[in-house]
Amino acid sequence: MKNKFIRYQALPALIGLFCSAHCMAQQKGGKTQYVNTFIGTAPLNDPKILGYRLPDGWRSWAGLTFPGSSLPNAMVQLSPMTAYGSGAGYQYEDSVILGFTHTNKGHWNLCNIPILPMSNTGSKLGSRFSHKREDATPGYYHVFLDDYGIDVRLTSTLRCGYHQYAFKNNTARQILFDMGKANSRVTTWNLEQVGGNAIKGFQGGENIYFYAVLNTPIKSIDKKDEGKRTGNAIVHLADGGTGPVELKIGLSFVSAENARQNLETEIGNKDFETLRAEANRTWEKLLSTIDISGGTPKQRQMFYSCLYRSFLWPALRSDVNGEYRDAKMEVAKGDLTYYTEPSLWDTYRNKDVLLGLITPKVTLNVIKSLKDVGDKTGFIPTFFHGDHGASSIAGAYLRGITDFDIKGTYKLLLHNANVEGRARPYLNEYISKGFISDPKIEHPEVETKAKAGVSKTLEYAYDDYSVAQIAKKLGDTTNYRILMKRSQNYRNMFDPSTRFMRGRLENGDWISPFDPQQPYYEYMYREANAWQVSFYAPHDMPGLISLYGGPKNFEAKLDSLFTLPWNPNHIARNVETMIGQYCQGNQPDHEAPFAYIFINKPGKSQKIIDRILNTLYGIGDEGLELSGMDDAGEMSSWYVFSSLGLYPFSATDPKYIVTVPLFDKVTWKTSTGKTLTILKPGKGRNLTAIKVNGKIIRGYFVPHDVFTNGGTVEMVTR
């Protein structure tokens, strides 16, 4: 206690240094010591990596991560805000902090309830800061606000944030509630004092309530333009205090009263250090699921940093009393912990699988939440493009997460697959023709709006396959046959004359002229060009290879994907970080590096995978740049699986394609209480054999049984 007194009252100038030292001491020996929460916050500017030179005024859409405090899949992500309208609110190159916001995703929305301690303010609200006096670990963030002379420390629980402010000047202390601002459009807001030291309020748009308690009496509150986006509230604190100001805040999407209950339940009388330690232990337990040996220091840092980021979304939305707002914005309560919808267009590929392997209870409740939306709207929700709840739910079910209403969920997925509406645009055309067309447009450009018919057709085919696997499991042979036949619709987009997946007109003719290198946001392709989608049929790679005329022709085309230089005049902001025509910075072709394995050329796949792992993660002088948007953890999960040597090539199917891991030994504590050991005893990177429990297996896949029952997977290399 004596040390705490000295830290806050006698030596304010040394607080940042102390916190940094204490932070390292707390992490020593654990997995959290390897996590760098700042990775992904710096901009990627190198045109040699991006594929083009950034136009004036552009910041690459790479990383878009946040460094602040969060627990796994929490409601609260408490992080610094340096630029509204930016991907995650925080940009490493910025020098001014505008506030500390309480929700995040890294996708231009959220960043709600900005709060900023202030002292001796001028006309501008915000303070300069230096990275030299800033640090963070999982569940903790610290920075010194230079202009205000305030040392800020933040930690959080599932639904609450805990702020601690050490003011250099203990008079004229203020706290800004910048309620008109967020990354989401604020429609209205209100704020009011409750008693001598509490505040409650509401921010419309995302519709978030809060209840905050201070350890210092409130002198007064000045409100400007209440309810408007130009407005804010400044809380003036009573003079006389000498210790740190503490603000504890609870959030709720239901009511301010629920926010208060969340606060009292999760924080109550606990002090800052107790909650910070609890947050660290929570992350330590999750990260310790996987223990790695070998690899370089950077690879170990990148692995645990990526594993960490894989568990920040989807986010909790129900309160401690079980209440939540459902898809109809009504207050509900049920037999589930309610979560946001996953970012399915991205995360179905790998992240949702990883979530189920490590935290199956979260996945179970995510599925229940998706069904809850379906019960209220008639459709299992989708995200942005495709109908990939089908893959995520089918994959989880086939991997043993079954404690939910599978028949009711399957009925909704069938509705998605057969009724045009919220889930599958242009579905009637897809069913009747076997493809989705695009209109004839003269001189289409990157921004041309249309149907993205090629991408939709390919993705709906995979979604049909995914629903078919549930049908098979449930014995619904009729729908199984119908859906499996439709899963072959990807073939209808293949043009044998160009050997590309190519757009078609309504009459079936190929769209011409045709430039396979031109990327589009939604004309023929969704955020891709022809090269990047032409290797996508994860459910039927033998069939895809046959379209190309067999293994040799397929190999030649795949070689060209990775070697044909990117045209720097083809600029699409989220189609970036190129290896030839392959784009690691966006998701549509993330399966392509593994495709050589299907023609028995694993060495070629390995070279591409190793290049991505070792050169496109942790880029730049400080190692804080990423090759593309993390997209709610998909980019991170790609690294986690690929670095371990097991990747869910078709996320629906309960099996994993084998490559050479970065690490000599991996010990994975599975959710069934077993241990999966992954071994790479040799130093080589060329895979020559795969052993499961000591026996050489045929092919390049291992079944999900290795997670269910435990065992040893050994990659023999030369």
XYZ file of C-alpha atoms in Angstrom, residues 31 34 291-304 639 643-644 661-667 678-683 685:
33
model
C 1.969 -16.238 -23.072
C 4.438 -12.377 -26.541
C 2.122 -24.106 -26.423
C 4.795 -23.749 -29.077
C 8.482 -24.672 -29.072
C 11.017 -23.467 -31.608
C 10.568 -20.768 -34.177
C 12.115 -17.317 -34.066
C 11.248 -14.630 -31.490
C 9.286 -12.773 -34.156
C 7.356 -15.906 -35.096
C 6.453 -16.549 -31.467
C 5.340 -12.938 -31.033
C 3.323 -13.044 -34.223
C 1.705 -16.366 -33.331
C 0.393 -15.273 -29.938
C -1.597 -17.121 -39.631
C 1.937 -21.550 -38.785
C 0.795 -24.696 -36.946
C 4.591 -25.796 -39.257
C 6.901 -22.966 -38.269
C 7.483 -24.561 -34.887
C 9.310 -27.736 -33.870
C 6.649 -28.826 -31.409
C 3.107 -27.723 -30.690
C 1.119 -28.904 -27.690
C 2.201 -31.534 -33.596
C 5.825 -32.410 -34.328
C 8.308 -31.243 -36.930
C 11.576 -32.927 -35.930
C 13.443 -32.075 -39.129
C 14.759 -28.708 -40.216
C 10.565 -27.222 -45.300
